[in-house]
Coordinates of C-alpha atoms in Angstrom, one line a residue:
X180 CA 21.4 -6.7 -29.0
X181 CA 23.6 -6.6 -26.0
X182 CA 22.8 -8.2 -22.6
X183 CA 21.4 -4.5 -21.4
X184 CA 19.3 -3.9 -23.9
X185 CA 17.5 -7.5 -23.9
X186 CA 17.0 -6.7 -19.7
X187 CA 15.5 -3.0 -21.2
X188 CA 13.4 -5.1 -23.8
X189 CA 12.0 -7.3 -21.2
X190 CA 11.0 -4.5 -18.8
X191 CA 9.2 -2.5 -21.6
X192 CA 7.7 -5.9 -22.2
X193 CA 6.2 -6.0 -18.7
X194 CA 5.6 -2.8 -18.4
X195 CA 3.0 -2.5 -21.4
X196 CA 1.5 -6.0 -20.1
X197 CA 0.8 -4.4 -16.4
X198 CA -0.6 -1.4 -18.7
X199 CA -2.9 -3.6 -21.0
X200 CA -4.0 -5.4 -17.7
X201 CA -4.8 -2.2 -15.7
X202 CA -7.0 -1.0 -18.5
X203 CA -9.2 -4.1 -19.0
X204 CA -9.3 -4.1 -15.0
X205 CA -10.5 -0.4 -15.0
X206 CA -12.6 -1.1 -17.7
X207 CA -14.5 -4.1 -16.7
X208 CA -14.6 -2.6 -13.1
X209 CA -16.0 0.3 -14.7
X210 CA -19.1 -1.4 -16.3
X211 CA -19.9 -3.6 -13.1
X212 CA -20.2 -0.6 -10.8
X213 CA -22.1 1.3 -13.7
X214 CA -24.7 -1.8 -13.5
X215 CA -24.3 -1.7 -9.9
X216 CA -25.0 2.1 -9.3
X217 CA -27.9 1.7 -12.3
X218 CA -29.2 -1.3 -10.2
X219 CA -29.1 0.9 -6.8
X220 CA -30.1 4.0 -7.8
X221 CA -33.7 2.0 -9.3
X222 CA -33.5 1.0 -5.6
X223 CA -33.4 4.3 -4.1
X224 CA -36.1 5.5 -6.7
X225 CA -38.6 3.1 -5.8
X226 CA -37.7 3.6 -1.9
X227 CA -38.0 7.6 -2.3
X228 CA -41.1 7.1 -4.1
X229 CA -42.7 5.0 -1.4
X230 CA -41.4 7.0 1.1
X231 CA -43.4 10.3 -0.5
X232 CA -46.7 7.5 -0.9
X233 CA -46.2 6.9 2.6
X234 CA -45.4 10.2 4.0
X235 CA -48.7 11.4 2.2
X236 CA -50.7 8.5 3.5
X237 CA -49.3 9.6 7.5
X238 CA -50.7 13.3 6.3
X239 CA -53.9 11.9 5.3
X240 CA -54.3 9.7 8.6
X241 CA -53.2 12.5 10.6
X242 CA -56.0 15.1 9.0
X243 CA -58.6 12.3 9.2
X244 CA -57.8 11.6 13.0
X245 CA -57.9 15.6 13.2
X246 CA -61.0 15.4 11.8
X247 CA -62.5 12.3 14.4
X248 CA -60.9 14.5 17.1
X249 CA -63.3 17.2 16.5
X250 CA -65.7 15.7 16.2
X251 CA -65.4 13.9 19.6
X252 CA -64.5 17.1 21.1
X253 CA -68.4 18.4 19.5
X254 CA -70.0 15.5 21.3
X255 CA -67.9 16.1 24.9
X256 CA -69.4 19.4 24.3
X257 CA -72.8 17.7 23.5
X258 CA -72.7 15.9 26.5
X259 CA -71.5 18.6 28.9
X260 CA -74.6 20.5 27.7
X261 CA -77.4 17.9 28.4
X262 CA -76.0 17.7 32.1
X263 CA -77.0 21.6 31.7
X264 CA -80.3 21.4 30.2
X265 CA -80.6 18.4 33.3
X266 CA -80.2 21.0 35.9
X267 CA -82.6 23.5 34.4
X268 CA -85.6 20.8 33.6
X269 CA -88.5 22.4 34.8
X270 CA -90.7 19.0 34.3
X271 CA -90.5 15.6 34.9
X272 CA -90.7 14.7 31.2
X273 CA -88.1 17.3 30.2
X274 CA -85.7 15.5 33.0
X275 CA -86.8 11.5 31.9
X276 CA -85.8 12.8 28.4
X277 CA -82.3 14.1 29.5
X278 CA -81.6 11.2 31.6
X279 CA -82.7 9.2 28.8
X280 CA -80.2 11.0 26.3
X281 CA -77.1 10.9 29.2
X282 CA -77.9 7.1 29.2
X283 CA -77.5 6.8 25.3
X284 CA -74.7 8.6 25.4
X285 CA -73.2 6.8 27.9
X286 CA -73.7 3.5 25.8
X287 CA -73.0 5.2 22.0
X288 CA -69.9 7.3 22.7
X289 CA -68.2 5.6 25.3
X290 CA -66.9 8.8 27.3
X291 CA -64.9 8.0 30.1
X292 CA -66.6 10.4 32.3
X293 CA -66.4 11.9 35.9
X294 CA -68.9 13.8 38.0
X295 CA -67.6 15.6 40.7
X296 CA -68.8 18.4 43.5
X297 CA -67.1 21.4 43.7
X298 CA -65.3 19.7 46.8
X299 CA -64.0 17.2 44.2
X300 CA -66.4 14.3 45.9
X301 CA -67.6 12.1 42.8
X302 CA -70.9 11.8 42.4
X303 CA -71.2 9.8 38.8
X304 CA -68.8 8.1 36.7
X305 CA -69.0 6.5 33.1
X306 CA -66.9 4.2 30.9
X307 CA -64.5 4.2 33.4
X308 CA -62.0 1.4 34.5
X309 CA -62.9 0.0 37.9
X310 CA -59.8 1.3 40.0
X311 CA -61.0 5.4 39.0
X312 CA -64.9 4.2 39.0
X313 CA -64.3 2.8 43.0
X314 CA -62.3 6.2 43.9
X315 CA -64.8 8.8 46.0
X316 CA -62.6 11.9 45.5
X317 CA -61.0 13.1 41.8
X318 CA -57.7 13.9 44.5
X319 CA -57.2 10.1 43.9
X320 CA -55.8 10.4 40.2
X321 CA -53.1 12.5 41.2
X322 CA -51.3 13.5 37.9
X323 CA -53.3 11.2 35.9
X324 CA -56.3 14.1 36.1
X325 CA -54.7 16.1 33.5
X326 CA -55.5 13.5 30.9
X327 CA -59.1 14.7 31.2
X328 CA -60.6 17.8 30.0
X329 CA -63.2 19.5 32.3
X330 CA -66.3 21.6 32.1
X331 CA -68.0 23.1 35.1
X332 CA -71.7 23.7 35.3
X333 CA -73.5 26.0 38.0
X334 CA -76.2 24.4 39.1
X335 CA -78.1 27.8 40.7
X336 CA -77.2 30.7 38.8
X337 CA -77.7 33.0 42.1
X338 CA -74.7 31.4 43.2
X339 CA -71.5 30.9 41.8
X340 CA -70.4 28.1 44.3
X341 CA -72.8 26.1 43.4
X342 CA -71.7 23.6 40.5
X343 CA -70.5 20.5 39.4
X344 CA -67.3 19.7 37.1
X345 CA -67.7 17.1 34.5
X346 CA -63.9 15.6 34.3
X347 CA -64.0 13.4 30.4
X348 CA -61.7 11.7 28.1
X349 CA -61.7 11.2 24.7
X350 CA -63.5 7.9 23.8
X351 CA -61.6 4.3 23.0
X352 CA -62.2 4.5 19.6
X353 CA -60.4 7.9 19.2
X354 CA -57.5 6.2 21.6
X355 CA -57.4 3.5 19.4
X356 CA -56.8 5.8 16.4
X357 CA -54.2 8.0 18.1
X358 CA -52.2 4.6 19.0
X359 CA -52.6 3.9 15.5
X360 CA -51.6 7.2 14.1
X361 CA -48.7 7.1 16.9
X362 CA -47.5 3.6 15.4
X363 CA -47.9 4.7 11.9
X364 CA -45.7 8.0 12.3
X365 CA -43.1 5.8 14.4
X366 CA -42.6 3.5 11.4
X367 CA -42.7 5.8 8.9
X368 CA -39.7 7.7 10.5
X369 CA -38.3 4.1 11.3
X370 CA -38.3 3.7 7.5
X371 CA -36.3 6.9 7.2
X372 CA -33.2 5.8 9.6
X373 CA -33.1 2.0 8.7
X374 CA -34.3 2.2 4.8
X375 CA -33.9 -0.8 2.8
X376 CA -31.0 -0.1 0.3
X377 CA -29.0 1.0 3.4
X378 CA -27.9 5.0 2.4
X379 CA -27.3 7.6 4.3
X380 CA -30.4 9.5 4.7
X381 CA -30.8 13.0 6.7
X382 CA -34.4 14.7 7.0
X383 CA -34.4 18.5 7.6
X384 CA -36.9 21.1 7.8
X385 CA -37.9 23.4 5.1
X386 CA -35.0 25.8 6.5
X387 CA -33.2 23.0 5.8
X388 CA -31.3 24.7 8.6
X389 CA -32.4 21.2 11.4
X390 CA -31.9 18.1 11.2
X391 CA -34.9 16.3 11.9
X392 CA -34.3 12.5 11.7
X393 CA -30.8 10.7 10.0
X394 CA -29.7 7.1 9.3
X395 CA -26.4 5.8 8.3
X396 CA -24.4 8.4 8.3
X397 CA -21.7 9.7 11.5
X398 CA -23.6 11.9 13.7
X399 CA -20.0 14.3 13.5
X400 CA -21.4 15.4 10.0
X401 CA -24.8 16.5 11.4
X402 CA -23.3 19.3 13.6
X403 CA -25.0 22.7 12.4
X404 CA -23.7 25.5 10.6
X405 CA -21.3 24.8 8.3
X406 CA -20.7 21.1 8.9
X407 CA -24.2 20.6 7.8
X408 CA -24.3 22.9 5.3
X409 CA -21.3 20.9 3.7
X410 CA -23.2 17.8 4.2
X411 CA -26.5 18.5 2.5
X412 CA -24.1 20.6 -0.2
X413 CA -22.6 17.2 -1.0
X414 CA -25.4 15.2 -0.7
X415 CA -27.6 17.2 -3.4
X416 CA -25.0 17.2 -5.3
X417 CA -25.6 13.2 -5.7
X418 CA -29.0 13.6 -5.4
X419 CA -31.9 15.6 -5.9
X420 CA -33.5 16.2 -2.5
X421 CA -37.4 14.0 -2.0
X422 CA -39.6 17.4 -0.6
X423 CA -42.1 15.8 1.6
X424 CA -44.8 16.8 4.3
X425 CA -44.4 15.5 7.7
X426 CA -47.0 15.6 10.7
X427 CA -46.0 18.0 13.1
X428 CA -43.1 19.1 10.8
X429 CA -44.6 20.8 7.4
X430 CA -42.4 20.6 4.2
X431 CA -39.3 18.6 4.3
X432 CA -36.6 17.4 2.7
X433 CA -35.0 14.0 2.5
X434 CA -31.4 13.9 1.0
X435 CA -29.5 10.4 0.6
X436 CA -26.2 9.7 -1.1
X437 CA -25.1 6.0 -2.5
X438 CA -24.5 3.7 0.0
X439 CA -21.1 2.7 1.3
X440 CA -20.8 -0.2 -0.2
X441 CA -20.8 1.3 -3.6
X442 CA -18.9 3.5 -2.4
X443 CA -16.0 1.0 -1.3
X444 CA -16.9 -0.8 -4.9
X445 CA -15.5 2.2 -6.6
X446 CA -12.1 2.1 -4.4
X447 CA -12.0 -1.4 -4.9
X448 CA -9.9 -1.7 -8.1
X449 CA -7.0 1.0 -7.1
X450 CA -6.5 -1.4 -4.4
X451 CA -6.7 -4.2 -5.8
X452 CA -4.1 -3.0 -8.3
X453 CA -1.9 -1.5 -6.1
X454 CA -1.7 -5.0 -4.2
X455 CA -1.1 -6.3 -7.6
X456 CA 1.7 -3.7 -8.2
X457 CA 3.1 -4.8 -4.8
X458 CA 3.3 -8.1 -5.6
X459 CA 5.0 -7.6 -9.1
X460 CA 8.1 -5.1 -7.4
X461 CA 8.3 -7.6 -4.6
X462 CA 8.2 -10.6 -7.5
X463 CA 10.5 -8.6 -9.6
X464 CA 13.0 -7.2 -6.8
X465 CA 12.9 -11.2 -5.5
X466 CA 14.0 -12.2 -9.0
X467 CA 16.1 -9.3 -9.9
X468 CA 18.1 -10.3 -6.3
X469 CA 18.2 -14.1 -7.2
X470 CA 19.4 -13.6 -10.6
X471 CA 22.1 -11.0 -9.4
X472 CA 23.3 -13.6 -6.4
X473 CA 23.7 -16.3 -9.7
X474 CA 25.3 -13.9 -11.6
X475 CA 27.6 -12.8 -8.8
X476 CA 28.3 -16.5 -7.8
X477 CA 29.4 -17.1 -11.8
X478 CA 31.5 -14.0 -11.4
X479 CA 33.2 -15.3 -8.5
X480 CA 34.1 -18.9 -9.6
X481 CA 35.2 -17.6 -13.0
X482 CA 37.4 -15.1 -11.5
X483 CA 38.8 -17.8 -8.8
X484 CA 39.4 -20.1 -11.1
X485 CA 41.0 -17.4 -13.8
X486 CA 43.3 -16.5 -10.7
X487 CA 44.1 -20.1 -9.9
X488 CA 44.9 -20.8 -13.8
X489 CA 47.3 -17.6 -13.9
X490 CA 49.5 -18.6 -11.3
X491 CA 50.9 -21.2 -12.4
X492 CA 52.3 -19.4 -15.7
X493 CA 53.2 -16.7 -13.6
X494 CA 55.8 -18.9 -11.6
X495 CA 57.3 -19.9 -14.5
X496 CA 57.3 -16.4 -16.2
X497 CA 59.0 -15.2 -12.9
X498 CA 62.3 -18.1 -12.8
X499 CA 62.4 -17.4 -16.6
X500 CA 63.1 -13.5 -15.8
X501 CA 65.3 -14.3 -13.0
X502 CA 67.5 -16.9 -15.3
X503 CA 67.3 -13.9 -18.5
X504 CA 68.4 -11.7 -15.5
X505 CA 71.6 -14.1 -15.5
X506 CA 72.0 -13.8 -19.1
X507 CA 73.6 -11.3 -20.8
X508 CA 70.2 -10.2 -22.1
X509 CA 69.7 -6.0 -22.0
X510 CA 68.4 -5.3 -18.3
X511 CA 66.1 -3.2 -20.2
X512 CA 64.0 -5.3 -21.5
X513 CA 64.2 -7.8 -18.3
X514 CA 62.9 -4.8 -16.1
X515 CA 60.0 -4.2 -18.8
X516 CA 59.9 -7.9 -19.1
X517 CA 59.5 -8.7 -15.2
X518 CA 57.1 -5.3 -14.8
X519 CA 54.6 -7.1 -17.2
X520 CA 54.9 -10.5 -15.1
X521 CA 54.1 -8.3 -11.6
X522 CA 51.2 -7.2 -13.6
X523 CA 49.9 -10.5 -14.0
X524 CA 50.7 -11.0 -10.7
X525 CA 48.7 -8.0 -9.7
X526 CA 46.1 -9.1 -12.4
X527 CA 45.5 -13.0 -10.4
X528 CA 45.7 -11.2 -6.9
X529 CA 42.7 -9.2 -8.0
X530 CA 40.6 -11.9 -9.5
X531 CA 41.3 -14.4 -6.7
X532 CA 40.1 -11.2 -4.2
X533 CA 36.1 -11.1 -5.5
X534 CA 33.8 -12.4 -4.0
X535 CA 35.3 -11.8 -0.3
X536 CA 35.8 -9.1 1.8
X537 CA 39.1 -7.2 0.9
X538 CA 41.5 -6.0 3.4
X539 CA 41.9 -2.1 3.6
X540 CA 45.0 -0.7 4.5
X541 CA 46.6 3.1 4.8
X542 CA 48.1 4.0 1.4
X543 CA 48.9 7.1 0.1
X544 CA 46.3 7.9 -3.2
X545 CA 48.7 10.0 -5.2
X546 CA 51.4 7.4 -5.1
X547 CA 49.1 4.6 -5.8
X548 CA 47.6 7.2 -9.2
X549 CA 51.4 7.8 -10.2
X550 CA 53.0 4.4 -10.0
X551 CA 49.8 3.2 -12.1
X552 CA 49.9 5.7 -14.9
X553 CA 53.7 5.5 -15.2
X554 CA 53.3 2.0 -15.7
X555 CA 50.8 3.1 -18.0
X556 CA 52.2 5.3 -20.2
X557 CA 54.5 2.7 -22.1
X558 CA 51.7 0.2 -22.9
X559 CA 49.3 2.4 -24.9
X560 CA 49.5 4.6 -28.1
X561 CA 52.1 7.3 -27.6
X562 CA 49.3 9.4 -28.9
X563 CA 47.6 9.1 -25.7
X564 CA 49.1 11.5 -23.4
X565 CA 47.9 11.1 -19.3
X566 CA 48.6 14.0 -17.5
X567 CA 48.7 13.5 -13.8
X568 CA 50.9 15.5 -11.9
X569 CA 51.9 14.1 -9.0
X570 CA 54.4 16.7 -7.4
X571 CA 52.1 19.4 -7.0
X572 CA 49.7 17.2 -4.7
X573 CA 50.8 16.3 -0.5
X574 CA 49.9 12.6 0.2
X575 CA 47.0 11.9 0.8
X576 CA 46.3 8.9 3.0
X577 CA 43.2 6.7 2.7
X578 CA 42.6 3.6 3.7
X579 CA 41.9 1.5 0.2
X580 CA 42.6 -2.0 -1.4
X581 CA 45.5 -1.2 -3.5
X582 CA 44.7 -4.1 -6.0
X583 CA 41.2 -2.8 -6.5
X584 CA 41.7 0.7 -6.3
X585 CA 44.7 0.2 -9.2
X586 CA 42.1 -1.9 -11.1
X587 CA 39.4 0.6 -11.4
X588 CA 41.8 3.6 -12.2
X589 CA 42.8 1.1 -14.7
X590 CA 39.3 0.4 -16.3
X591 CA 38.3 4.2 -16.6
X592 CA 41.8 4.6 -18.2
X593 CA 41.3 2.3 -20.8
X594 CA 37.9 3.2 -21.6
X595 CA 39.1 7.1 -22.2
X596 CA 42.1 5.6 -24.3
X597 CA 38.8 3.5 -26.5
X598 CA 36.8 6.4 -26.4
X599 CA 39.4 8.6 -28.1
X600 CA 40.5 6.2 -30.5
X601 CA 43.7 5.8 -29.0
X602 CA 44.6 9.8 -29.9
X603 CA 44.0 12.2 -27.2
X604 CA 44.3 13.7 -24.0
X605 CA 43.8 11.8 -20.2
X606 CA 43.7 14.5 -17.3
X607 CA 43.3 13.1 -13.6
X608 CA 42.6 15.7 -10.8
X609 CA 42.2 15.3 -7.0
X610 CA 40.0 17.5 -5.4
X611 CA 40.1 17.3 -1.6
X612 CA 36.6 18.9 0.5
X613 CA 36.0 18.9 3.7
X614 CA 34.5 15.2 4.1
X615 CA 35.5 13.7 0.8
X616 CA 38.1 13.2 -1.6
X617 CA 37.0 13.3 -5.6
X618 CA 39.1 12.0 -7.9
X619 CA 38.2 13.4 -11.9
X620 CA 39.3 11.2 -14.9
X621 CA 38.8 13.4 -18.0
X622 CA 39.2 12.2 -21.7
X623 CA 38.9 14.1 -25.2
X624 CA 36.7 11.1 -26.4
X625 CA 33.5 11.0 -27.9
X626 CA 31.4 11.4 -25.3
X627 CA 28.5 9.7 -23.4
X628 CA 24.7 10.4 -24.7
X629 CA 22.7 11.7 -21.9
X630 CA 20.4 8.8 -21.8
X631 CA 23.3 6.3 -21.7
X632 CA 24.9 8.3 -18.9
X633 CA 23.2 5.7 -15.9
X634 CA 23.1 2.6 -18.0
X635 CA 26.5 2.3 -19.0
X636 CA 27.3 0.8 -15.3
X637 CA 24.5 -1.7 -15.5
X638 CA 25.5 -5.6 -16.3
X639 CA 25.9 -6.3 -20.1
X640 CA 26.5 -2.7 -21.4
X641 CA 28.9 -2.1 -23.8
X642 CA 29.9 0.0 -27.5
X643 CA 33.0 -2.0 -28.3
X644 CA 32.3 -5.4 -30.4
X645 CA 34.6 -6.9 -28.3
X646 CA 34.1 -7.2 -24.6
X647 CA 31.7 -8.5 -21.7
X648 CA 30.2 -5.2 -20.6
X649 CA 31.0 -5.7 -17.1
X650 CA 34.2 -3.5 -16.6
X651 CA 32.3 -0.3 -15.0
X652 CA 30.1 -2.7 -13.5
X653 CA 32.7 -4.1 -11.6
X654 CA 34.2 -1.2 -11.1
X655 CA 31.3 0.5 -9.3
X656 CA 30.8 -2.3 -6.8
X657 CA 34.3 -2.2 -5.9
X658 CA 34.0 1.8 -5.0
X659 CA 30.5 1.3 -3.5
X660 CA 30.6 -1.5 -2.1
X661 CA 34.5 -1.7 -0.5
X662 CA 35.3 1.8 -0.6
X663 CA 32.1 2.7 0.3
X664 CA 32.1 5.6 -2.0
X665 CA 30.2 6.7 -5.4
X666 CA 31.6 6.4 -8.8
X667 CA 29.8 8.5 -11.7
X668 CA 29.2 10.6 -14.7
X669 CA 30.2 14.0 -13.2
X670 CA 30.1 15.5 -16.8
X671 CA 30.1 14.2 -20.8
X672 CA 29.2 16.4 -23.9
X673 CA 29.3 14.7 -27.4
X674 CA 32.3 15.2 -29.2
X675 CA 34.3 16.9 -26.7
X676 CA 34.6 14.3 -23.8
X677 CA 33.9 12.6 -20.5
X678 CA 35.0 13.1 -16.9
X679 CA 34.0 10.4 -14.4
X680 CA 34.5 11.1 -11.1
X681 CA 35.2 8.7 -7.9
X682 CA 34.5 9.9 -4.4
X683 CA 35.9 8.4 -1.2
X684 CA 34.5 9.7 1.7
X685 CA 37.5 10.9 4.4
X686 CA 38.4 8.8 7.1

């Protein structure tokens, strides 16, 4: 198992652990909000249930008040008529006996009551409170008369301007009962808005075209029309609407969702997992980036050091040529001889340039292509043919490190002449666009598999038994990362062969 596929291994490794982990967070999640939306829906039943109790209990108080009030009305009406029969007493008994009954009823039913002229000059007043029972004129209550009712009696029926108005309120006990009502229909709506499990709540009429109380919920929802119609849409949808019967209202409906909180519960493991996943990519990329600078520093001090080793050799190999060129030794083999030692020259320059900036300078990309591959051509299997020609191309000047540039032509050379088994054909075309300059390097070879096509350039890939796996990789930072350019699979079919192609974008 190569170094690539022990990284793959490790990340497949990772990836079903996140996987097993999500699950068993979902699922646990799953059963606490379960519980949690069991627990809170029991809370809403027993909440919509005494909300119907209570709304039925308002009703009840609000007929039996109904019920007091008419019968306080009969006895105003009562009253009103013994101040008649008092007018028209034709003895002294009959008028004992109906000043008698106005002075039980002034003790039993507790009337606040006004006798007035029909110039509005009071003439008798009952239950009242001293400020109205000291005032001479009913002018002095200014707007506080219309919280009496009135009846007029004529005192001589041969003339209608003779008569009296009696001005009375209902009696304390009925006040007490209204307050009472009053307070009782204020809570129960104060129920409604601030209920105790919190959820939004809207009332409406039996249209349910109105809203006639909310809670807990943004007033922007309870716009009519089709805003609301959404709303309550959405709402029944959770839940069945509560039909109650309001005072003053008739049949309503109360509609209620689950409350926000539950609502955040059930966002609450997404985000907690995606700050998880954030944490893991910013882990791994943190580690991914640390082990790459380790691995880069290795690089460079082995390829310092390789450099630093190679030169020494080198000086010697270069007297050595110069002393075979004084020999009578075939200038042949010394040219051959002293091309090989530039090479290693070449070779130690390279090494000693990684891990620093490399100089660019002007150079002419065919001539760099053809003095490579004629150098070349006599070191592999004269099977191998490279066909690059040279002549039928201008020059083409970019500004590249010769050293580098030569040592990645040189790696995707090398990798055809492997990949066809040293028996084949090398083709390498320059294609010149607008804004770039592609450079193809076809083989006859075996061809990449698809799935291989991006991980051959990753650290530790390799098919031969022999070798590091880092030739490509190297190769790729040199054209990305000093070149500034891409190097890639343009095109590879099994059996038939591979073209990789390098771009350099125009200066």
């Amino acid at each position: 198992m190569n170094l690539n596929s022990q990284k793959r291994y490790w990340k497949w490794l990772l990836f079903v652990a996140a996987l097993v982990a999500f699950i068993a967070i979902l699922y646990y999640s799953n059963i606490l909000l379960t519980d949690i939306a069991k627990e809170e829906r029991n809370k809403v039943e027993l909440w919509a249930n005494a909300l119907k109790h209570k709304a039925e209990l308002v009703n009840s108080t609000n007929k039996f008040f109904n019920e007091i009030k008419k019968e306080e009305g009969k006895r105003a009406q009562q009253f009103a008529q013994v101040f008649q029969k008092l007018n028209e007493a034709s003895t002294s008994a009959e008028l004992n006996a109906y000043l008698a009954e106005i002075e039980n009823n002034k003790k039993n039913n507790r009337f606040p009551l006004i006798l007035a002229a029909e110039n509005g000059d009071i003439s008798y007043t009952a239950n009242e409170i001293p400020e109205v029972a000291a005032m001479r004129n009913v002018s002095e209550l200014g707007t506080h008369i219309s919280d009496y009712d009135s009846l007029i009696l004529h005192y001589d029926p041969a003339d209608i301007t003779c008569y009296v108005t009696i001005y009375f309120k209902q009696s304390q006990v009925y006040t007490d009962l209204k307050s009472a009502l009053d307070t009782l229909q204020s809570s129960f709506f104060q129920e409604i808005v601030s209920n105790n499990v919190s959820l939004p709540v809207v009332v409406t009429n039996e249209a349910k075209d109105k809203v006639i109380i909310s809670g807990n919920i943004d007033s922007a929802e309870l716009v009519g029309g089709a805003g609301l119609a959404q709303l309550l849409d959405r709402m029944s949808n959770a839940n069945r609407p509560i039909e109650v019967i309001l005072p003053d209202h008739g049949p309503c409906y109360v509609y209620y969702e689950e409350s926000p909180v539950l609502l955040r519960l059930r966002y609450f493991p997404y985000i907690q997992l995606f700050i998880i996943l954030i944490f893991v990519v910013v882990a791994y990329l943190l580690f991914s980036f640390a082990r790459r600078s380790e691995q880069n520093r290795v690089w460079v001090g082995m390829s310092k050091e390789t450099a630093h080793q190679l030169g020494t050799p080198i000086s010697s190999l270069m007297a050595w040529t110069e002393i075979l060129r004084d020999s009578e030794v075939d200038a042949d083999m010394v040219e051959e001889m002293n091309k090989d030692v530039k090479r290693l020259e070449t070779i130690a320059q390279r090494f000693s340039k990684i891990g620093s900036v490399p100089e660019l300078h002007e150079e002419n990309i065919v001539e760099v292509i053809r003095d490579f591959t004629a150098y070349l051509r006599t070191r592999i299997s004269s099977k191998v043919t490279i066909d690059f020609p040279a002549e039928k191309y201008a020059p083409i000047i970019q500004p590249i490190n010769r050293y580098l540039f030569e040592w990645v032509i040189e790696n995707l050379c090398k990798n055809s002449v492997d990949a066809m088994d040293g028996n084949g054909l090398i083709t390498i075309e320059i294609i010149q666009e607008q804004k770039f300059i592609h450079i193809d390097i076809s083989d006859t070879g075996k061809g990449i598999p698809p799935k291989k096509q991006k991980t051959i350039f990753n650290p530790g890939y390799t098919s031969k038994s022999r070798g590091w796996g880092l030739g490509l990789t190297l190769a790729k930072r040199i054209i990305k990362e000093y070149h500034k350019g891409k190097l890639f699979v343009k095109n590879s079919a099994l059996g038939k062969g591979t073209t990789m192609r390098i771009s350099l974008r125009k200066k």
